[in-house]
């Protein structure tokens, strides 16, 4: 009895202990705070805007007069505004801050053509707010003549800077390190000469300047400055025509070296249209035309036949010849070969021998013996001194990279071996000395020091070789694929599959490696499993790079369906589940810090979030770093610290106002901060545009979903605002272990490429 | 590099060195006649043609002869040349059957079934050893000619009637394909089925330009062409056609709703644009094919167009 009581009390004590422990654990997790239960504050209107004062009413009247084209009224109203500001100042009050906007409005009355002329006057004012100043400076700097001047000065800076930077480095090395390494100094001097030589004579910057001059001339045909601008434009145009002609002629000469006369005809013709008096273009065009005519004549000749049957045949041989021709037309290849052999043995004339050997090569062809067919075809030319036409037919068959794929595969492999050895031995000079368009012996001379250093660094390339292996063998892969496509059951298929598998694996093309591994007669189960695992992982990784959720799901679904046995399948399943559960028509996110930076967005009349959630105190609940996500329509998701995310509906009117404020905030950021760049996202803009009008729906198409993120300034750019140096040069300290050279020198900073440079390349 | 790979590389390196050593030695190269010389005689023409009669021209491009031309076309030209040069000898009946039979074989590979039928017919009327094969060729080419005969009234038909005609054409060819399963004509029939499918797709693509209601049908036919003929030598060409269609639909959409207008829906435009770019990218990655160049340049051109649309459709923020 006592023992049972003791057992019972021990059990009670244990239970009590467990309960205590459980309660202690629960006590560690704080109870939800009111704002976490209900993250949106009770509906409240935004603070009412004060009624417009006299200055604001004046500003509206100026705007109305400007829009209606009544410049005099606008100016009169502007004067009234100035008087109002003066009166405020006299009373010791703040000025309205609207005078600068009024001045801009009046300047705008003359239209966009005349506006740039007024910009300088506006910029001279000292009461411009920074955003307006930035906008005006932008207007001034984007006029055609301003852009043209900027590009031409950038071009000059680029050329001077390139030469200066190339000269100053070897000079500094010589000055500091003495004549320790005259070779490096000499090479530096040579590279300077080459830089000067290779400056394009019509660079993209100059072409853009030409375009801007033309644009200006089209807009201002009557301007007194027209003659000067036209002259500058003509100079640039002539330069451009010469450059184009030079390039076309260079291409035409290269094509002529390769006997590609149709290309020569096109390029030389183009050069001639640019520079009609170019004798070189005329000569090339004439040569191309005569070569093409000769080619046509040769082609016509090759399509004729010398005789129906050889004249030397006896009547009996003639009948036999005809029987052989009939058999050739319809009989199986083996029989054709046999008949040809019999005819040859029966004393066919010598001139028929190559044709009969060509027919004999049908025998292995009938058996499907690739190697024997190639050997038989190679044996068709049997004479040392009598070129015959049947041999060239055999040659054509052997030259066919698809039909004779194995021989071409072997050839590609040999070429690859040679290329790799050349690279190991000669590095960057593996394909000869680079062509800079200079006199060839001079080019060779210039590269001799480089070649010597390259040869000396041969051991380094031996070390680099395993990593560089994947850059080779492109031709082997193409030819190998041709072989297995043409002869899937071919005698060499197993070998080709094995080698292609290895090559693809080296390049990281796992899918292709897997295809070839599986095509082998006895697939290596371990290798196949490895490729499958790697491919599945690649698919999972790729899915995360896709913007569209349906594409992401398709990738993950493929992993689950096709590669369910791989380790990546677990991750794919989790991601698939997350994508599905998190699915929403929109996914536009505003981070915690962005909201803190812009309180108007979440205040009353906008998102209306409870202020405790953004006061930085976690004890009363706080929105997590990820912030708030717009899910579509007027639904938002709030990520809370230590809590599950909550979904809330914002009143439609408040949501529309929030969106308008959000767009206004972005626009103000773009005007205020030069680091801000407009990020293209059409789906985001479409959603916000509809939401502002109260039309935002829940478009289910993945292509309509945006995952834009609004971040605070310091999240994007950090806390320190770095500024570019006002000096046009950087100071460089440089040391080189190879040459033991030390240098310290200024380097001219090169101009950044223009944002639309690609339109002029 | 694996050990096996290293061994192989070493062996090849030795072979390369030996080859380099021998490179200076003069080796005998078999003499070969220049490509512009006329072919020797009838037997050589027939031999070359016979070599390629069994070629799978559905999966692989037709072979090229010494002059770089389609081997069937070049053989046909040579046979025609013989016929013109030796009318007396041929009119005596000597080798006429071989010549006409060979011409028929070349013609059927060029899609000229009606002409091939006529040549086969002339051969079996001569009653030689080639009579039976010519009879068989005649029968097959006759069916091919009937199945592929052009529509006498293409303009008067509704799209549905046109689609029905293509379906009937495909049915006849599928039937023929099973009848010639073990013979060289199966490749000819497969090519003809593909040609029909491509023509049907092109028809609906063209019709969709006039009637937007046919756009889904055009897309469906073009997609089907890619999927059904994935083994064909023209698979890259079909993919390019599908990409072109997507690109054209995106352009058409942007014309209907200018990007700056309020009616322009970026998601709709992007759906077309994304499919077009992906298809161009796929073809542009096909090493060793001619279409690679075309696709790369089309992709570049299309991306330039998209850049313009994106610039217009984006509000400045």
PDB file of N, CA, C and O in Angstrom, chain A residues 299 301-302 304-308 318 321 326 328 330-331 355 365 383 389 392-393 397 403 417 420-421 485 502 667 680 682 684-685 701 703, chain B residues 8-9 12-13 31-32 34-37 39-44 50-52 55 59-60 66 69 78 94 97 265-266 268 271 313-314 317:
ATOM      1  N   UNK A 299      30.148  25.787-113.126  1.00  0.00           N
ATOM      2  CA  UNK A 299      29.007  25.017-112.620  1.00  0.00           C
ATOM      3  C   UNK A 299      28.233  24.422-113.785  1.00  0.00           C
ATOM      4  O   UNK A 299      27.825  23.258-113.742  1.00  0.00           O
ATOM      5  N   UNK A 301      29.400  23.696-116.711  1.00  0.00           N
ATOM      6  CA  UNK A 301      30.208  22.631-117.308  1.00  0.00           C
ATOM      7  C   UNK A 301      30.109  21.339-116.499  1.00  0.00           C
ATOM      8  O   UNK A 301      30.040  20.240-117.044  1.00  0.00           O
ATOM      9  N   UNK A 302      30.072  21.469-115.153  1.00  0.00           N
ATOM     10  CA  UNK A 302      30.054  20.266-114.314  1.00  0.00           C
ATOM     11  C   UNK A 302      28.749  19.503-114.431  1.00  0.00           C
ATOM     12  O   UNK A 302      28.655  18.355-114.034  1.00  0.00           O
ATOM     13  N   UNK A 304      27.270  18.758-117.222  1.00  0.00           N
ATOM     14  CA  UNK A 304      27.166  18.043-118.501  1.00  0.00           C
ATOM     15  C   UNK A 304      27.840  16.675-118.371  1.00  0.00           C
ATOM     16  O   UNK A 304      28.564  16.426-117.409  1.00  0.00           O
ATOM     17  N   UNK A 305      27.564  15.796-119.376  1.00  0.00           N
ATOM     18  CA  UNK A 305      28.151  14.440-119.375  1.00  0.00           C
ATOM     19  C   UNK A 305      28.908  14.264-120.681  1.00  0.00           C
ATOM     20  O   UNK A 305      28.416  14.645-121.748  1.00  0.00           O
ATOM     21  N   UNK A 306      30.088  13.691-120.576  1.00  0.00           N
ATOM     22  CA  UNK A 306      30.969  13.624-121.741  1.00  0.00           C
ATOM     23  C   UNK A 306      30.375  12.726-122.837  1.00  0.00           C
ATOM     24  O   UNK A 306      30.302  13.085-123.986  1.00  0.00           O
ATOM     25  N   UNK A 307      29.936  11.534-122.458  1.00  0.00           N
ATOM     26  CA  UNK A 307      29.393  10.603-123.467  1.00  0.00           C
ATOM     27  C   UNK A 307      28.364   9.692-122.814  1.00  0.00           C
ATOM     28  O   UNK A 307      28.394   9.500-121.593  1.00  0.00           O
ATOM     29  N   UNK A 308      27.494   9.133-123.666  1.00  0.00           N
ATOM     30  CA  UNK A 308      26.454   8.252-123.124  1.00  0.00           C
ATOM     31  C   UNK A 308      27.093   6.975-122.602  1.00  0.00           C
ATOM     32  O   UNK A 308      26.881   6.571-121.449  1.00  0.00           O
ATOM     33  N   UNK A 318      29.348  -3.458-124.586  1.00  0.00           N
ATOM     34  CA  UNK A 318      28.317  -2.444-124.540  1.00  0.00           C
ATOM     35  C   UNK A 318      27.046  -2.990-123.885  1.00  0.00           C
ATOM     36  O   UNK A 318      26.412  -2.327-123.062  1.00  0.00           O
ATOM     37  N   UNK A 321      27.709  -3.455-120.267  1.00  0.00           N
ATOM     38  CA  UNK A 321      27.702  -2.120-119.634  1.00  0.00           C
ATOM     39  C   UNK A 321      26.257  -1.718-119.312  1.00  0.00           C
ATOM     40  O   UNK A 321      25.944  -1.266-118.209  1.00  0.00           O
ATOM     41  N   UNK A 326      21.580  -1.071-115.570  1.00  0.00           N
ATOM     42  CA  UNK A 326      20.225  -1.421-115.112  1.00  0.00           C
ATOM     43  C   UNK A 326      20.284  -1.961-113.681  1.00  0.00           C
ATOM     44  O   UNK A 326      19.477  -1.596-112.829  1.00  0.00           O
ATOM     45  N   UNK A 328      22.538  -1.386-111.506  1.00  0.00           N
ATOM     46  CA  UNK A 328      22.883  -0.280-110.598  1.00  0.00           C
ATOM     47  C   UNK A 328      21.637   0.507-110.205  1.00  0.00           C
ATOM     48  O   UNK A 328      21.490   0.933-109.059  1.00  0.00           O
ATOM     49  N   UNK A 330      18.545  -0.529-109.884  1.00  0.00           N
ATOM     50  CA  UNK A 330      17.516  -1.164-109.035  1.00  0.00           C
ATOM     51  C   UNK A 330      18.006  -2.276-108.109  1.00  0.00           C
ATOM     52  O   UNK A 330      17.359  -2.576-107.116  1.00  0.00           O
ATOM     53  N   UNK A 331      19.121  -2.897-108.418  1.00  0.00           N
ATOM     54  CA  UNK A 331      19.527  -4.081-107.638  1.00  0.00           C
ATOM     55  C   UNK A 331      20.065  -3.688-106.272  1.00  0.00           C
ATOM     56  O   UNK A 331      20.509  -2.551-106.074  1.00  0.00           O
ATOM     57  N   UNK A 355      35.134   3.875-112.327  1.00  0.00           N
ATOM     58  CA  UNK A 355      33.691   3.752-112.134  1.00  0.00           C
ATOM     59  C   UNK A 355      33.346   2.397-111.537  1.00  0.00           C
ATOM     60  O   UNK A 355      32.483   2.290-110.667  1.00  0.00           O
ATOM     61  N   UNK A 365      28.746  -0.975 -98.302  1.00  0.00           N
ATOM     62  CA  UNK A 365      27.641  -0.055 -98.051  1.00  0.00           C
ATOM     63  C   UNK A 365      26.350  -0.838 -97.812  1.00  0.00           C
ATOM     64  O   UNK A 365      25.577  -0.536 -96.903  1.00  0.00           O
ATOM     65  N   UNK A 383      44.809   5.469-109.924  1.00  0.00           N
ATOM     66  CA  UNK A 383      45.914   5.786-110.813  1.00  0.00           C
ATOM     67  C   UNK A 383      46.666   7.008-110.299  1.00  0.00           C
ATOM     68  O   UNK A 383      46.090   7.895-109.677  1.00  0.00           O
ATOM     69  N   UNK A 389      36.787  11.312-113.155  1.00  0.00           N
ATOM     70  CA  UNK A 389      35.631  11.953-112.528  1.00  0.00           C
ATOM     71  C   UNK A 389      34.980  11.061-111.474  1.00  0.00           C
ATOM     72  O   UNK A 389      34.360  11.567-110.554  1.00  0.00           O
ATOM     73  N   UNK A 392      36.354  11.747-108.003  1.00  0.00           N
ATOM     74  CA  UNK A 392      35.875  12.940-107.307  1.00  0.00           C
ATOM     75  C   UNK A 392      34.506  12.671-106.685  1.00  0.00           C
ATOM     76  O   UNK A 392      34.138  13.280-105.681  1.00  0.00           O
ATOM     77  N   UNK A 393      33.723  11.741-107.299  1.00  0.00           N
ATOM     78  CA  UNK A 393      32.440  11.376-106.674  1.00  0.00           C
ATOM     79  C   UNK A 393      32.704  10.682-105.341  1.00  0.00           C
ATOM     80  O   UNK A 393      32.023  10.961-104.341  1.00  0.00           O
ATOM     81  N   UNK A 397      31.748  11.954-101.417  1.00  0.00           N
ATOM     82  CA  UNK A 397      31.108  11.145-100.371  1.00  0.00           C
ATOM     83  C   UNK A 397      31.946  11.151 -99.094  1.00  0.00           C
ATOM     84  O   UNK A 397      31.423  11.241 -97.983  1.00  0.00           O
ATOM     85  N   UNK A 403      27.538  11.826 -93.662  1.00  0.00           N
ATOM     86  CA  UNK A 403      27.609  10.437 -94.127  1.00  0.00           C
ATOM     87  C   UNK A 403      28.902   9.777 -93.663  1.00  0.00           C
ATOM     88  O   UNK A 403      28.893   8.637 -93.202  1.00  0.00           O
ATOM     89  N   UNK A 417      43.277  18.234 -80.641  1.00  0.00           N
ATOM     90  CA  UNK A 417      44.574  17.948 -79.985  1.00  0.00           C
ATOM     91  C   UNK A 417      45.607  18.988 -80.401  1.00  0.00           C
ATOM     92  O   UNK A 417      46.341  19.523 -79.575  1.00  0.00           O
ATOM     93  N   UNK A 420      44.986  22.339 -78.783  1.00  0.00           N
ATOM     94  CA  UNK A 420      45.348  22.386 -77.362  1.00  0.00           C
ATOM     95  C   UNK A 420      46.864  22.479 -77.188  1.00  0.00           C
ATOM     96  O   UNK A 420      47.358  23.230 -76.360  1.00  0.00           O
ATOM     97  N   UNK A 421      47.570  21.712 -78.006  1.00  0.00           N
ATOM     98  CA  UNK A 421      49.043  21.780 -77.905  1.00  0.00           C
ATOM     99  C   UNK A 421      49.554  23.154 -78.314  1.00  0.00           C
ATOM    100  O   UNK A 421      50.476  23.685 -77.717  1.00  0.00           O
ATOM    101  N   UNK A 485      23.739  10.850 -84.497  1.00  0.00           N
ATOM    102  CA  UNK A 485      22.445  11.105 -85.144  1.00  0.00           C
ATOM    103  C   UNK A 485      22.310  10.257 -86.396  1.00  0.00           C
ATOM    104  O   UNK A 485      21.259   9.680 -86.674  1.00  0.00           O
ATOM    105  N   UNK A 502      31.914  12.581 -71.548  1.00  0.00           N
ATOM    106  CA  UNK A 502      33.016  13.188 -70.787  1.00  0.00           C
ATOM    107  C   UNK A 502      33.160  14.677 -71.114  1.00  0.00           C
ATOM    108  O   UNK A 502      33.303  15.511 -70.218  1.00  0.00           O
ATOM    109  N   UNK A 667       8.612  59.041 -57.588  1.00  0.00           N
ATOM    110  CA  UNK A 667       8.924  60.112 -58.533  1.00  0.00           C
ATOM    111  C   UNK A 667       9.787  61.184 -57.873  1.00  0.00           C
ATOM    112  O   UNK A 667      10.772  61.650 -58.431  1.00  0.00           O
ATOM    113  N   UNK A 680      12.596  49.358 -64.843  1.00  0.00           N
ATOM    114  CA  UNK A 680      11.442  48.962 -65.663  1.00  0.00           C
ATOM    115  C   UNK A 680      10.706  47.750 -65.086  1.00  0.00           C
ATOM    116  O   UNK A 680      11.331  46.753 -64.758  1.00  0.00           O
ATOM    117  N   UNK A 682       6.806  46.574 -66.031  1.00  0.00           N
ATOM    118  CA  UNK A 682       5.508  46.935 -66.595  1.00  0.00           C
ATOM    119  C   UNK A 682       4.359  46.384 -65.761  1.00  0.00           C
ATOM    120  O   UNK A 682       3.325  47.041 -65.603  1.00  0.00           O
ATOM    121  N   UNK A 684       4.223  45.885 -62.540  1.00  0.00           N
ATOM    122  CA  UNK A 684       4.063  46.742 -61.354  1.00  0.00           C
ATOM    123  C   UNK A 684       3.326  48.036 -61.735  1.00  0.00           C
ATOM    124  O   UNK A 684       2.355  48.424 -61.077  1.00  0.00           O
ATOM    125  N   UNK A 685       3.781  48.657 -62.825  1.00  0.00           N
ATOM    126  CA  UNK A 685       3.183  49.931 -63.219  1.00  0.00           C
ATOM    127  C   UNK A 685       1.715  49.766 -63.572  1.00  0.00           C
ATOM    128  O   UNK A 685       0.888  50.613 -63.254  1.00  0.00           O
ATOM    129  N   UNK A 701      -2.734  35.775 -64.356  1.00  0.00           N
ATOM    130  CA  UNK A 701      -1.616  35.406 -65.236  1.00  0.00           C
ATOM    131  C   UNK A 701      -0.280  35.711 -64.559  1.00  0.00           C
ATOM    132  O   UNK A 701      -0.096  36.782 -63.992  1.00  0.00           O
ATOM    133  N   UNK A 703       2.389  36.343 -65.937  1.00  0.00           N
ATOM    134  CA  UNK A 703       3.092  37.443 -66.599  1.00  0.00           C
ATOM    135  C   UNK A 703       2.620  38.798 -66.089  1.00  0.00           C
ATOM    136  O   UNK A 703       3.250  39.806 -66.342  1.00  0.00           O
TER     137      UNK A 703
ATOM    138  N   UNK B   8      44.395   9.123 -72.791  1.00  0.00           N
ATOM    139  CA  UNK B   8      44.037   9.295 -74.198  1.00  0.00           C
ATOM    140  C   UNK B   8      44.717  10.532 -74.776  1.00  0.00           C
ATOM    141  O   UNK B   8      45.229  10.540 -75.877  1.00  0.00           O
ATOM    142  N   UNK B   9      44.725  11.579 -73.934  1.00  0.00           N
ATOM    143  CA  UNK B   9      45.348  12.820 -74.395  1.00  0.00           C
ATOM    144  C   UNK B   9      46.836  12.615 -74.652  1.00  0.00           C
ATOM    145  O   UNK B   9      47.382  13.070 -75.653  1.00  0.00           O
ATOM    146  N   UNK B  12      47.309  10.726 -77.831  1.00  0.00           N
ATOM    147  CA  UNK B  12      47.077  11.569 -78.995  1.00  0.00           C
ATOM    148  C   UNK B  12      48.205  12.584 -79.166  1.00  0.00           C
ATOM    149  O   UNK B  12      48.549  12.956 -80.272  1.00  0.00           O
ATOM    150  N   UNK B  13      48.725  13.018 -78.036  1.00  0.00           N
ATOM    151  CA  UNK B  13      49.828  13.968 -78.118  1.00  0.00           C
ATOM    152  C   UNK B  13      51.007  13.341 -78.847  1.00  0.00           C
ATOM    153  O   UNK B  13      51.624  13.969 -79.722  1.00  0.00           O
ATOM    154  N   UNK B  31      44.893  11.555-107.266  1.00  0.00           N
ATOM    155  CA  UNK B  31      44.485  12.614-108.188  1.00  0.00           C
ATOM    156  C   UNK B  31      42.969  12.635-108.321  1.00  0.00           C
ATOM    157  O   UNK B  31      42.316  11.609-108.248  1.00  0.00           O
ATOM    158  N   UNK B  32      42.462  13.786-108.466  1.00  0.00           N
ATOM    159  CA  UNK B  32      41.020  13.912-108.621  1.00  0.00           C
ATOM    160  C   UNK B  32      40.739  14.976-109.669  1.00  0.00           C
ATOM    161  O   UNK B  32      41.402  16.002-109.710  1.00  0.00           O
ATOM    162  N   UNK B  34      39.068  18.088-111.602  1.00  0.00           N
ATOM    163  CA  UNK B  34      38.458  19.330-111.100  1.00  0.00           C
ATOM    164  C   UNK B  34      36.935  19.212-111.128  1.00  0.00           C
ATOM    165  O   UNK B  34      36.373  18.479-111.956  1.00  0.00           O
ATOM    166  N   UNK B  35      36.303  19.946-110.232  1.00  0.00           N
ATOM    167  CA  UNK B  35      34.846  19.798-110.116  1.00  0.00           C
ATOM    168  C   UNK B  35      34.097  20.296-111.341  1.00  0.00           C
ATOM    169  O   UNK B  35      32.948  19.957-111.546  1.00  0.00           O
ATOM    170  N   UNK B  36      34.747  21.151-112.150  1.00  0.00           N
ATOM    171  CA  UNK B  36      34.000  21.687-113.289  1.00  0.00           C
ATOM    172  C   UNK B  36      34.054  20.783-114.518  1.00  0.00           C
ATOM    173  O   UNK B  36      33.476  21.102-115.543  1.00  0.00           O
ATOM    174  N   UNK B  37      34.748  19.659-114.420  1.00  0.00           N
ATOM    175  CA  UNK B  37      34.809  18.771-115.597  1.00  0.00           C
ATOM    176  C   UNK B  37      33.499  18.012-115.754  1.00  0.00           C
ATOM    177  O   UNK B  37      32.882  17.626-114.760  1.00  0.00           O
ATOM    178  N   UNK B  39      30.868  14.996-116.270  1.00  0.00           N
ATOM    179  CA  UNK B  39      30.850  13.609-115.788  1.00  0.00           C
ATOM    180  C   UNK B  39      31.181  12.685-116.960  1.00  0.00           C
ATOM    181  O   UNK B  39      30.896  13.013-118.120  1.00  0.00           O
ATOM    182  N   UNK B  40      31.750  11.507-116.626  1.00  0.00           N
ATOM    183  CA  UNK B  40      32.276  10.634-117.674  1.00  0.00           C
ATOM    184  C   UNK B  40      31.186  10.060-118.589  1.00  0.00           C
ATOM    185  O   UNK B  40      31.177  10.297-119.783  1.00  0.00           O
ATOM    186  N   UNK B  41      30.244   9.307-117.973  1.00  0.00           N
ATOM    187  CA  UNK B  41      29.238   8.644-118.811  1.00  0.00           C
ATOM    188  C   UNK B  41      28.000   8.302-117.981  1.00  0.00           C
ATOM    189  O   UNK B  41      27.927   8.632-116.792  1.00  0.00           O
ATOM    190  N   UNK B  42      27.061   7.625-118.617  1.00  0.00           N
ATOM    191  CA  UNK B  42      25.778   7.313-117.970  1.00  0.00           C
ATOM    192  C   UNK B  42      25.969   6.516-116.676  1.00  0.00           C
ATOM    193  O   UNK B  42      25.319   6.792-115.659  1.00  0.00           O
ATOM    194  N   UNK B  43      26.878   5.549-116.712  1.00  0.00           N
ATOM    195  CA  UNK B  43      27.045   4.672-115.551  1.00  0.00           C
ATOM    196  C   UNK B  43      27.448   5.468-114.302  1.00  0.00           C
ATOM    197  O   UNK B  43      26.967   5.190-113.194  1.00  0.00           O
ATOM    198  N   UNK B  44      28.288   6.454-114.495  1.00  0.00           N
ATOM    199  CA  UNK B  44      28.729   7.253-113.349  1.00  0.00           C
ATOM    200  C   UNK B  44      27.544   8.037-112.761  1.00  0.00           C
ATOM    201  O   UNK B  44      27.382   8.104-111.540  1.00  0.00           O
ATOM    202  N   UNK B  50      22.248   6.187-107.506  1.00  0.00           N
ATOM    203  CA  UNK B  50      21.890   4.969-106.762  1.00  0.00           C
ATOM    204  C   UNK B  50      22.395   5.024-105.312  1.00  0.00           C
ATOM    205  O   UNK B  50      21.726   4.556-104.384  1.00  0.00           O
ATOM    206  N   UNK B  51      23.567   5.621-105.148  1.00  0.00           N
ATOM    207  CA  UNK B  51      24.145   5.732-103.804  1.00  0.00           C
ATOM    208  C   UNK B  51      23.217   6.489-102.858  1.00  0.00           C
ATOM    209  O   UNK B  51      23.220   6.251-101.657  1.00  0.00           O
ATOM    210  N   UNK B  52      22.429   7.389-103.424  1.00  0.00           N
ATOM    211  CA  UNK B  52      21.616   8.254-102.561  1.00  0.00           C
ATOM    212  C   UNK B  52      20.127   7.953-102.616  1.00  0.00           C
ATOM    213  O   UNK B  52      19.348   8.674-101.994  1.00  0.00           O
ATOM    214  N   UNK B  55      18.686   7.274 -99.171  1.00  0.00           N
ATOM    215  CA  UNK B  55      18.984   8.256 -98.111  1.00  0.00           C
ATOM    216  C   UNK B  55      17.719   8.703 -97.389  1.00  0.00           C
ATOM    217  O   UNK B  55      16.679   8.911 -98.018  1.00  0.00           O
ATOM    218  N   UNK B  59      15.119  13.090 -92.229  1.00  0.00           N
ATOM    219  CA  UNK B  59      15.906  13.455 -91.035  1.00  0.00           C
ATOM    220  C   UNK B  59      17.174  14.230 -91.391  1.00  0.00           C
ATOM    221  O   UNK B  59      17.649  15.029 -90.592  1.00  0.00           O
ATOM    222  N   UNK B  60      17.749  13.917 -92.563  1.00  0.00           N
ATOM    223  CA  UNK B  60      19.020  14.562 -92.925  1.00  0.00           C
ATOM    224  C   UNK B  60      18.869  15.329 -94.236  1.00  0.00           C
ATOM    225  O   UNK B  60      18.106  14.919 -95.107  1.00  0.00           O
ATOM    226  N   UNK B  66      29.622  16.663-106.223  1.00  0.00           N
ATOM    227  CA  UNK B  66      30.946  17.300-106.251  1.00  0.00           C
ATOM    228  C   UNK B  66      30.868  18.809-106.469  1.00  0.00           C
ATOM    229  O   UNK B  66      31.730  19.547-106.016  1.00  0.00           O
ATOM    230  N   UNK B  69      25.962  20.914-105.300  1.00  0.00           N
ATOM    231  CA  UNK B  69      24.516  21.042-105.506  1.00  0.00           C
ATOM    232  C   UNK B  69      23.784  19.821-104.950  1.00  0.00           C
ATOM    233  O   UNK B  69      24.393  18.775-104.759  1.00  0.00           O
ATOM    234  N   UNK B  78      22.172  16.310-115.319  1.00  0.00           N
ATOM    235  CA  UNK B  78      23.130  15.553-116.146  1.00  0.00           C
ATOM    236  C   UNK B  78      22.388  14.594-117.076  1.00  0.00           C
ATOM    237  O   UNK B  78      22.764  14.422-118.242  1.00  0.00           O
ATOM    238  N   UNK B  94      18.608   2.252-127.062  1.00  0.00           N
ATOM    239  CA  UNK B  94      19.757   1.847-126.278  1.00  0.00           C
ATOM    240  C   UNK B  94      19.853   2.718-125.009  1.00  0.00           C
ATOM    241  O   UNK B  94      19.951   3.936-125.101  1.00  0.00           O
ATOM    242  N   UNK B  97      15.766   3.084-121.231  1.00  0.00           N
ATOM    243  CA  UNK B  97      15.071   2.717-119.993  1.00  0.00           C
ATOM    244  C   UNK B  97      15.870   3.154-118.758  1.00  0.00           C
ATOM    245  O   UNK B  97      15.324   3.668-117.787  1.00  0.00           O
ATOM    246  N   UNK B 265      -1.812  46.219 -72.538  1.00  0.00           N
ATOM    247  CA  UNK B 265      -1.629  45.363 -71.365  1.00  0.00           C
ATOM    248  C   UNK B 265      -0.235  44.729 -71.441  1.00  0.00           C
ATOM    249  O   UNK B 265       0.003  43.849 -72.275  1.00  0.00           O
ATOM    250  N   UNK B 266       0.689  45.150 -70.590  1.00  0.00           N
ATOM    251  CA  UNK B 266       2.062  44.637 -70.682  1.00  0.00           C
ATOM    252  C   UNK B 266       2.141  43.124 -70.554  1.00  0.00           C
ATOM    253  O   UNK B 266       2.974  42.488 -71.189  1.00  0.00           O
ATOM    254  N   UNK B 268       0.078  40.806 -71.576  1.00  0.00           N
ATOM    255  CA  UNK B 268      -0.253  40.137 -72.841  1.00  0.00           C
ATOM    256  C   UNK B 268       0.920  40.251 -73.813  1.00  0.00           C
ATOM    257  O   UNK B 268       1.330  39.266 -74.435  1.00  0.00           O
ATOM    258  N   UNK B 271       3.793  38.007 -72.760  1.00  0.00           N
ATOM    259  CA  UNK B 271       3.596  36.571 -72.980  1.00  0.00           C
ATOM    260  C   UNK B 271       4.033  36.179 -74.394  1.00  0.00           C
ATOM    261  O   UNK B 271       4.712  35.180 -74.588  1.00  0.00           O
ATOM    262  N   UNK B 313       6.258  51.942 -73.118  1.00  0.00           N
ATOM    263  CA  UNK B 313       5.171  51.532 -72.238  1.00  0.00           C
ATOM    264  C   UNK B 313       5.424  51.927 -70.791  1.00  0.00           C
ATOM    265  O   UNK B 313       4.521  51.926 -69.983  1.00  0.00           O
ATOM    266  N   UNK B 314       6.689  52.258 -70.484  1.00  0.00           N
ATOM    267  CA  UNK B 314       7.004  52.573 -69.096  1.00  0.00           C
ATOM    268  C   UNK B 314       6.709  54.027 -68.774  1.00  0.00           C
ATOM    269  O   UNK B 314       7.221  54.911 -69.432  1.00  0.00           O
ATOM    270  N   UNK B 317       7.862  57.230 -63.954  1.00  0.00           N
ATOM    271  CA  UNK B 317       7.826  57.041 -62.497  1.00  0.00           C
ATOM    272  C   UNK B 317       7.925  58.339 -61.756  1.00  0.00           C
ATOM    273  O   UNK B 317       8.804  59.141 -62.014  1.00  0.00           O
TER     274      UNK B 317
END
